[in-house]
mmCIF file of C-alpha atoms in Angstrom:
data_model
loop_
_atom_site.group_PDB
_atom_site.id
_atom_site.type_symbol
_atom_site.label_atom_id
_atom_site.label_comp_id
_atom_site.label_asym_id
_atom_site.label_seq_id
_atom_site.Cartn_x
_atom_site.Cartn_y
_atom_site.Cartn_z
ATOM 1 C CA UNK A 1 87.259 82.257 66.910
ATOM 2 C CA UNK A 2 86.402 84.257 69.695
ATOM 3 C CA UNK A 3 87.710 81.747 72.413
ATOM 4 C CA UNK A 4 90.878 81.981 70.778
ATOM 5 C CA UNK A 5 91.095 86.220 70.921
ATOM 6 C CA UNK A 6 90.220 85.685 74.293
ATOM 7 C CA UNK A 7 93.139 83.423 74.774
ATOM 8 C CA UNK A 8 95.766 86.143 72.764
ATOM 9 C CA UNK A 9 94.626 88.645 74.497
ATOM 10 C CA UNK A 10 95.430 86.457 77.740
ATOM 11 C CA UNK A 11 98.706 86.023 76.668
ATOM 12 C CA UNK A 12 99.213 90.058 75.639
ATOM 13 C CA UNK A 13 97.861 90.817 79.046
ATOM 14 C CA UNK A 14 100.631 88.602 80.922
ATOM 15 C CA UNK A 15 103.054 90.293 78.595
ATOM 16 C CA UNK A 16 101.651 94.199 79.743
ATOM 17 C CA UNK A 17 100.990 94.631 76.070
ATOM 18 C CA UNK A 18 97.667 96.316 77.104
ATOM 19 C CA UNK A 19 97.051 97.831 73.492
ATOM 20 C CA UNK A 20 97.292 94.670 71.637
ATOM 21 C CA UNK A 21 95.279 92.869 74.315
ATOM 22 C CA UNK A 22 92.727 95.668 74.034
ATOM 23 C CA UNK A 23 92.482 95.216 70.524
ATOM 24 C CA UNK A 24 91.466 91.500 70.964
ATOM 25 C CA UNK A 25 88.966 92.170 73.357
ATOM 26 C CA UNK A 26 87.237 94.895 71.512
ATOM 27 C CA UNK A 27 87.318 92.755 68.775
ATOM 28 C CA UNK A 28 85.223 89.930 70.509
ATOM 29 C CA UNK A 29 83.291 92.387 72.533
ATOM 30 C CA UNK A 30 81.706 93.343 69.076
ATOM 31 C CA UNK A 31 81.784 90.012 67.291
ATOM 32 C CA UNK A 32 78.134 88.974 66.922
ATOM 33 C CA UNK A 33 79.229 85.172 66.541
ATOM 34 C CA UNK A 34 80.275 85.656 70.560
ATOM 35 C CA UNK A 35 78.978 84.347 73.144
ATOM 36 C CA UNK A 36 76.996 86.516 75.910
ATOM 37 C CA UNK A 37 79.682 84.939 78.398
ATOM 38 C CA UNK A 38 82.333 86.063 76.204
ATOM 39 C CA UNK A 39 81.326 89.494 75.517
ATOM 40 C CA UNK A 40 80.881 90.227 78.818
ATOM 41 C CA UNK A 41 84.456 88.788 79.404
ATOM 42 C CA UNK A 42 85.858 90.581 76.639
ATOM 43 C CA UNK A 43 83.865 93.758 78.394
ATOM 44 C CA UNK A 44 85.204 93.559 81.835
ATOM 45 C CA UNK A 45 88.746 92.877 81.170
ATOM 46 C CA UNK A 46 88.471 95.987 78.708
ATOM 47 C CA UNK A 47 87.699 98.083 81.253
ATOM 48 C CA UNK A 48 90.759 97.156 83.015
ATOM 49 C CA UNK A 49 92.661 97.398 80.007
ATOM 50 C CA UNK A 50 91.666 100.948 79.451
ATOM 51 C CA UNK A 51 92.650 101.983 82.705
ATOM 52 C CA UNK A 52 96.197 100.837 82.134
ATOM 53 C CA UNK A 53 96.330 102.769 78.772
ATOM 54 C CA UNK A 54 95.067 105.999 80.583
ATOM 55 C CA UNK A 55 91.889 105.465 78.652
ATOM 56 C CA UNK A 56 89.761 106.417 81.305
ATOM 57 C CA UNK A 57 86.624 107.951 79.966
ATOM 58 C CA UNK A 58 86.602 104.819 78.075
ATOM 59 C CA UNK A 59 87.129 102.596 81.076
ATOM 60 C CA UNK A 60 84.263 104.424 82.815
ATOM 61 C CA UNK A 61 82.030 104.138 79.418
ATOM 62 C CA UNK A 62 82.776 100.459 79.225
ATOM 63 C CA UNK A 63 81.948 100.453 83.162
ATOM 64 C CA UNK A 64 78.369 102.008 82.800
ATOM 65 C CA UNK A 65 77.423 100.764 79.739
ATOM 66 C CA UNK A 66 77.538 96.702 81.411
ATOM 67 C CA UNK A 67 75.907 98.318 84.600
ATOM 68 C CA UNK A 68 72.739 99.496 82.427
ATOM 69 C CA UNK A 69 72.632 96.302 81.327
ATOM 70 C CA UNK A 70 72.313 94.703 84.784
ATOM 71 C CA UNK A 71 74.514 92.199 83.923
ATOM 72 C CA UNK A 72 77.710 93.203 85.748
ATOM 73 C CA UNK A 73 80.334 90.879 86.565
ATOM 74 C CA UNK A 74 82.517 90.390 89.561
ATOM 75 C CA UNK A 75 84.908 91.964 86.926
ATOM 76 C CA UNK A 76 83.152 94.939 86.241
ATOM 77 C CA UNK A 77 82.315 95.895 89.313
ATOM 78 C CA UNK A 78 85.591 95.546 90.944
ATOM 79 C CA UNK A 79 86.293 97.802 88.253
ATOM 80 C CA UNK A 80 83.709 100.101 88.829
ATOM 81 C CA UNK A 81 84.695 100.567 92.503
ATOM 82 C CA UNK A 82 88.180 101.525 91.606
ATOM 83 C CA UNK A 83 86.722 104.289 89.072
ATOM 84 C CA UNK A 84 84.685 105.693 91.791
ATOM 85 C CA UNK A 85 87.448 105.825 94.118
ATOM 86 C CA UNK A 86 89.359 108.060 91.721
ATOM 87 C CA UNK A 87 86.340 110.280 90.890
ATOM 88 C CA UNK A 88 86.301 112.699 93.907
ATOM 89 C CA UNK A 89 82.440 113.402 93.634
ATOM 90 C CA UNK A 90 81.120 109.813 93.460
ATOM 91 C CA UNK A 91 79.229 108.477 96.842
ATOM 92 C CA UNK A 92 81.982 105.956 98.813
ATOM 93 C CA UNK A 93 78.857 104.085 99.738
ATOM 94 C CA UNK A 94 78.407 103.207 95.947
ATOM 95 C CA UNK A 95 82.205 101.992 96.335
ATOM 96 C CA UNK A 96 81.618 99.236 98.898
ATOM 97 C CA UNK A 97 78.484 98.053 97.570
ATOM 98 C CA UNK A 98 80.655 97.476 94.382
ATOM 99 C CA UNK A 99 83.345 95.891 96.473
ATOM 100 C CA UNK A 100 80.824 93.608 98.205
ATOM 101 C CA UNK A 101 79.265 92.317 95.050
ATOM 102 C CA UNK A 102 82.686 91.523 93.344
ATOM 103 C CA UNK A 103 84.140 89.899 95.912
ATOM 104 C CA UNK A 104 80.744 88.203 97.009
ATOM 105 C CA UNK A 105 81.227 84.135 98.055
ATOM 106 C CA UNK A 106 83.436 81.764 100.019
ATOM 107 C CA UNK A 107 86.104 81.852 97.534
ATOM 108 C CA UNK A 108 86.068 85.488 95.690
ATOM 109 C CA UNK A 109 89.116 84.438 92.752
ATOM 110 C CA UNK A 110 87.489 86.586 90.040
ATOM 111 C CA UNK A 111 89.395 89.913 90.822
ATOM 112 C CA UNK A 112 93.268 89.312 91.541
ATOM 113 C CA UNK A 113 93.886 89.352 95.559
ATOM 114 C CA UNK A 114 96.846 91.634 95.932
ATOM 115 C CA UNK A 115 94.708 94.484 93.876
ATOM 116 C CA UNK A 116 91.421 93.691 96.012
ATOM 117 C CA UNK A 117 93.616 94.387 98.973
ATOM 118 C CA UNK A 118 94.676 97.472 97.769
ATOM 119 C CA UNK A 119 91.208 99.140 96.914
ATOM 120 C CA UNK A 120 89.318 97.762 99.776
ATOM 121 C CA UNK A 121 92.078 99.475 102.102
ATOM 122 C CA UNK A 122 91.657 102.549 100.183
ATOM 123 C CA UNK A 123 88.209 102.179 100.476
ATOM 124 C CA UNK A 124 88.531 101.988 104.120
ATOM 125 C CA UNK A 125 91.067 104.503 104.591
ATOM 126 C CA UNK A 126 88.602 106.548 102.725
ATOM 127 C CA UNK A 127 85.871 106.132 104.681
ATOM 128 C CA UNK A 128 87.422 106.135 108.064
ATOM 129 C CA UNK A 129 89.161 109.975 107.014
ATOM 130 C CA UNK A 130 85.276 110.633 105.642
ATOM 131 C CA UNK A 131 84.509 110.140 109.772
ATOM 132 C CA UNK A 132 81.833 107.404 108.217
ATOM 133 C CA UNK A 133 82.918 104.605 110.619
ATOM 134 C CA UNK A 134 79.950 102.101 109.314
ATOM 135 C CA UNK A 135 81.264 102.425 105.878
ATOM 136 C CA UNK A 136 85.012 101.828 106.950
ATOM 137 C CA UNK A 137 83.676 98.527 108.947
ATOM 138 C CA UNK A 138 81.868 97.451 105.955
ATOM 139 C CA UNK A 139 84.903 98.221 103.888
ATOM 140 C CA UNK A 140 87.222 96.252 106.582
ATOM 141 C CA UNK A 141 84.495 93.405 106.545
ATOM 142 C CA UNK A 142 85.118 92.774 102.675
ATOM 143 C CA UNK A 143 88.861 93.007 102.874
ATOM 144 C CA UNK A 144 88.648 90.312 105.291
ATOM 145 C CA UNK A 145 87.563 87.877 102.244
ATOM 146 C CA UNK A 146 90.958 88.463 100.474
ATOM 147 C CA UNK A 147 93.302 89.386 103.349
ATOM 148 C CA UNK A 148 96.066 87.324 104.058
ATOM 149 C CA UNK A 149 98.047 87.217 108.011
ATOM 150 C CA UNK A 150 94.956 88.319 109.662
ATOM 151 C CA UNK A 151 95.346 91.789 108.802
ATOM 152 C CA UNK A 152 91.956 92.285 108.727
ATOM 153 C CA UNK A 153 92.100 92.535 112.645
ATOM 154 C CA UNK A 154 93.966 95.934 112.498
ATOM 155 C CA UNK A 155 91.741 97.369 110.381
ATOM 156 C CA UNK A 156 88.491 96.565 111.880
ATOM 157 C CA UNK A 157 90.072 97.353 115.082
ATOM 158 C CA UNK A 158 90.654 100.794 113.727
ATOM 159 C CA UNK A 159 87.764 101.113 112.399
ATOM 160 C CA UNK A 160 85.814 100.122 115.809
ATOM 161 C CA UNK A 161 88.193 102.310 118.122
ATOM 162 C CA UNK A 162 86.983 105.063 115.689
ATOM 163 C CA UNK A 163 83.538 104.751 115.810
ATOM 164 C CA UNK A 164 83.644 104.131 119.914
ATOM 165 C CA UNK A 165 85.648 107.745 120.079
ATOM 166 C CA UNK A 166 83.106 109.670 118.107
ATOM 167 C CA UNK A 167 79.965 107.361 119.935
ATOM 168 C CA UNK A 168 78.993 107.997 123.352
ATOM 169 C CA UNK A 169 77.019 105.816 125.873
ATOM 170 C CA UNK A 170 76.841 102.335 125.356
ATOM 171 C CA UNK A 171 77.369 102.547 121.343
ATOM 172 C CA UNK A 172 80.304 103.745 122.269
ATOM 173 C CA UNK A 173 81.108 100.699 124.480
ATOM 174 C CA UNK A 174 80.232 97.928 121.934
ATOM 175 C CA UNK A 175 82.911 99.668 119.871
ATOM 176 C CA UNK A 176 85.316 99.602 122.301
ATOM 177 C CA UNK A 177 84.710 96.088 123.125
ATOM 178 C CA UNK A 178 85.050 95.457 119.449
ATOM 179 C CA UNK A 179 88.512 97.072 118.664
ATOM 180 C CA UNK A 180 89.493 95.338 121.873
ATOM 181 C CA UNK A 181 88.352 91.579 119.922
ATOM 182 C CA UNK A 182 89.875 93.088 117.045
ATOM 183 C CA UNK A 183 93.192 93.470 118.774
ATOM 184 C CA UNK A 184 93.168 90.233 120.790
ATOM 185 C CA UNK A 185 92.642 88.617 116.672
ATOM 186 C CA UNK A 186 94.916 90.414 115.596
ATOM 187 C CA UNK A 187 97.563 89.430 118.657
ATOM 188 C CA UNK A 188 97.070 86.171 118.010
ATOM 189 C CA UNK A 189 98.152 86.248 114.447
ATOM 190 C CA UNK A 190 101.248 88.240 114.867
ATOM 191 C CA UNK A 191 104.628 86.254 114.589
ATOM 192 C CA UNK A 192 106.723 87.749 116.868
ATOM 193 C CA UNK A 193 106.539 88.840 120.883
ATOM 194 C CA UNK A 194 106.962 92.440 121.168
ATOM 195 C CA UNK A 195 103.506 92.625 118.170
ATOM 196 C CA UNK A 196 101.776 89.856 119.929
ATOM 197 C CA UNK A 197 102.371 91.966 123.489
ATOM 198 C CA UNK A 198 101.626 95.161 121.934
ATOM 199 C CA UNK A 199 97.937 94.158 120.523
ATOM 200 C CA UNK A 200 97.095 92.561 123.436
ATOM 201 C CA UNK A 201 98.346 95.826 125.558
ATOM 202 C CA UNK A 202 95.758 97.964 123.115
ATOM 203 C CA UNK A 203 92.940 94.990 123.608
ATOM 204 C CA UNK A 204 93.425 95.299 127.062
ATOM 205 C CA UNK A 205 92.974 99.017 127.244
ATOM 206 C CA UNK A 206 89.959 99.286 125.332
ATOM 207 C CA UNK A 207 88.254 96.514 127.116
ATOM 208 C CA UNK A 208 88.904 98.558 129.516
ATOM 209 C CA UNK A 209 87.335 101.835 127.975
ATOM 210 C CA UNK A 210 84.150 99.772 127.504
ATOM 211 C CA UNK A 211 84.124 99.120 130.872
ATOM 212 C CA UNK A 212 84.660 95.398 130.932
ATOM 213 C CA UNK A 213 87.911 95.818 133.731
ATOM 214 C CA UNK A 214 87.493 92.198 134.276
ATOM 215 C CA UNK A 215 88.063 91.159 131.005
ATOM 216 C CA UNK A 216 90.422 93.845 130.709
ATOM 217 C CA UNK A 217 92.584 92.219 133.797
ATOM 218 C CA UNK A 218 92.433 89.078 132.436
ATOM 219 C CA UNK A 219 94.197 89.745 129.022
ATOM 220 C CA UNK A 220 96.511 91.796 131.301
ATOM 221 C CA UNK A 221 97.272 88.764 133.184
ATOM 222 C CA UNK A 222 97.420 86.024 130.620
ATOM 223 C CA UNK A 223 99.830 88.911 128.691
ATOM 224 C CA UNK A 224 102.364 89.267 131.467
ATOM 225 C CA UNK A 225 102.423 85.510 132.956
ATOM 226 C CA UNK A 226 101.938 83.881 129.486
ATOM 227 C CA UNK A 227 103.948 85.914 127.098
ATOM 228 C CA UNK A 228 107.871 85.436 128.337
ATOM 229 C CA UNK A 229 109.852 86.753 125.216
ATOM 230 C CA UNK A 230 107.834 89.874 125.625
ATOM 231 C CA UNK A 231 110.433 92.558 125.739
ATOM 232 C CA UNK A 232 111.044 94.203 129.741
ATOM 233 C CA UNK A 233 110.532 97.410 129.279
ATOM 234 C CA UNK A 234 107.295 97.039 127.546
ATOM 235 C CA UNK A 235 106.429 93.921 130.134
ATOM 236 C CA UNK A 236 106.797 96.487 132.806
ATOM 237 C CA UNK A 237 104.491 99.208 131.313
ATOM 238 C CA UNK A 238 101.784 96.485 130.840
ATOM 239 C CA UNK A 239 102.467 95.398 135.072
ATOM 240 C CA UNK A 240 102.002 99.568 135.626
ATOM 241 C CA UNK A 241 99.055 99.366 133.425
ATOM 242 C CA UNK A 242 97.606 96.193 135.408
ATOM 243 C CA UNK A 243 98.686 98.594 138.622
ATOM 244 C CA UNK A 244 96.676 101.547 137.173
ATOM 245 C CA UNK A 245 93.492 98.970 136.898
ATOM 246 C CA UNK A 246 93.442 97.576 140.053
ATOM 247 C CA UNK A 247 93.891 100.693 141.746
ATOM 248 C CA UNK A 248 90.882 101.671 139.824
ATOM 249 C CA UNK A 249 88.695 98.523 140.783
ATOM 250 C CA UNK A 250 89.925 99.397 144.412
ATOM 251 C CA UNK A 251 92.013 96.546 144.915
ATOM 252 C CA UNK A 252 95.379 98.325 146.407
ATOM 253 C CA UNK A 253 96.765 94.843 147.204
ATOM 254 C CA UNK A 254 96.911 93.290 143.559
ATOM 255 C CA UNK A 255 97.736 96.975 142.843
ATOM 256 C CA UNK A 256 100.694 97.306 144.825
ATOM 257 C CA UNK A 257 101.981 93.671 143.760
ATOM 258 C CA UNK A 258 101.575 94.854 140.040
ATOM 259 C CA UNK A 259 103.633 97.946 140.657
ATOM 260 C CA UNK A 260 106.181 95.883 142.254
ATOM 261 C CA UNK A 261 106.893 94.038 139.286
ATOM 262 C CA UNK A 262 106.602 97.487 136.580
ATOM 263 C CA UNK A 263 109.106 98.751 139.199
ATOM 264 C CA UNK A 264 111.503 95.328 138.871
ATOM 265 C CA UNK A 265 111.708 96.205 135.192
ATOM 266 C CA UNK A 266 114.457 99.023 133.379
ATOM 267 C CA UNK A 267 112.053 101.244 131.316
ATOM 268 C CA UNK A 268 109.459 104.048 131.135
ATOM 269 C CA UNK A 269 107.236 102.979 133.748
ATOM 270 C CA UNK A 270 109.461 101.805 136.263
ATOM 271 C CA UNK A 271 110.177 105.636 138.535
ATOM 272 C CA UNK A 272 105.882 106.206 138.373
ATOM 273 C CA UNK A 273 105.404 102.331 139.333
ATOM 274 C CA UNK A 274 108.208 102.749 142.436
ATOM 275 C CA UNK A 275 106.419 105.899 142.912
ATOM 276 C CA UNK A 276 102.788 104.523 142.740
ATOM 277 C CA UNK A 277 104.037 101.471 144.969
ATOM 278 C CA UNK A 278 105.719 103.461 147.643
ATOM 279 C CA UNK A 279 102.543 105.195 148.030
ATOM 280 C CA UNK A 280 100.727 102.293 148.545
#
């Protein structure tokens, strides 16, 4: 009897009849012939049912009474996180650590991926405005287990470019150094040219930041030898920027050679690279 509510209220809940699917659930949720699997199934998909009907004291109830328990689900605290996100006094910390236990494991299928994406980016976004970088990493760490394209990368490159602005010393250089990974990641997944170009122009740059100009040259060099559908304009501001390195590692020969080829290119770097060559 109370497989089969379960199952109606499965098939309200595809229909977005909320109400009747929240009657079902309440109904098993208090059926003593139940299960303790199916209570607590009943439970955590009534908390999400409440939020849909507005219900939210009774979401949050539903929420805290499994919690004192100890027996929450991935379920219930995926829905626990998103009540705390809404509630402008609760700790973000309490958040993630929700986050992280519902979407624990290899293969996290409990909670619905396109609505984990959403809360762990607010989480982030949350926690990156907050100017608590640790908690934005940890937030960009967990959307990582249900993000799809890579786009993890950009937000733990964020999140890392962040930190290494508000760090000084060499804290601040392992954050630079890992927006700069971030970026390369994050290059690599992109589809098209001018975003594959443009991630490897940041990684570059902050490699540079953390003081690795080597590694900084190299991703330079690979970018503007490798990548031949890069647009020319931007091609020539990454040559300027490979310029702008060189002359910096006091190399003026590689430098001048760089700003010969910014200066062959239409776009905004070409008058400075003429300029910078010239003076060469």
């Amino acid at each position: 009897y109370a497989a089969a509510r379960l199952q109606i209220a499965g098939y309200h809940k595809a229909g977005q009849d909320w109400a009747a699917a929240a009657n079902l659930w309440e109904q098993v949720r208090d059926m003593k012939g139940a299960t303790d699997d199916q209570r607590a199934e009943a439970r955590a998909h009534l908390a999400e049912a409440y939020e849909k009907l507005g219900r939210h004291d009774d979401a949050e109830q539903v929420v805290n009474s499994v919690a004192a328990g100890g027996s929450d689900g991935p379920v219930i605290r995926f829905q626990r996180a998103k009540l705390r996100l809404r509630d402008a006094g609760a700790a973000l910390s309490g958040v993630v650590d929700d986050l992280e236990a519902a979407l624990a494991g290899p293969d996290p299928k409990a909670v619905p991926a396109a609505e984990a994406r959403a809360v762990c980016e607010e989480a982030f976004q949350k926690a990156k405005a907050a100017g608590d970088f640790a908690l934005a990493v940890r937030a960009a760490t967990i959307f990582a287990r249900v993000a799809d394209g890579g786009a993890e990368h950009r937000l733990l490159a964020d999140a890392h470019a962040g930190w290494a602005a508000a760090a000084t010393g060499d804290e601040a250089k392992e954050h630079f150094r890992a927006a700069a990974t971030a970026c390369e990641a994050a290059g690599k997944g992109d589809p098209t040219p001018a975003g594959k170009g443009d991630w490897l122009r940041k990684a570059a740059g902050l490699y540079l930041k953390a003081g690795d100009r080597a590694k900084g040259l190299a991703v330079l060099g690979d970018l503007t030898t490798r990548l031949t559908e890069y647009p020319d304009d931007k091609a020539g501001q990454a040559w300027a920027e490979m310029g702008d390195a060189y002359v910096a590692a006091g190399d003026p020969g590689q430098a001048r050679l760089a700003f010969q080829n910014a200066a062959a290119r239409p776009g905004p770097a070409q008058d400075r690279a003429r300029v910078r060559c010239a003076a060469l």
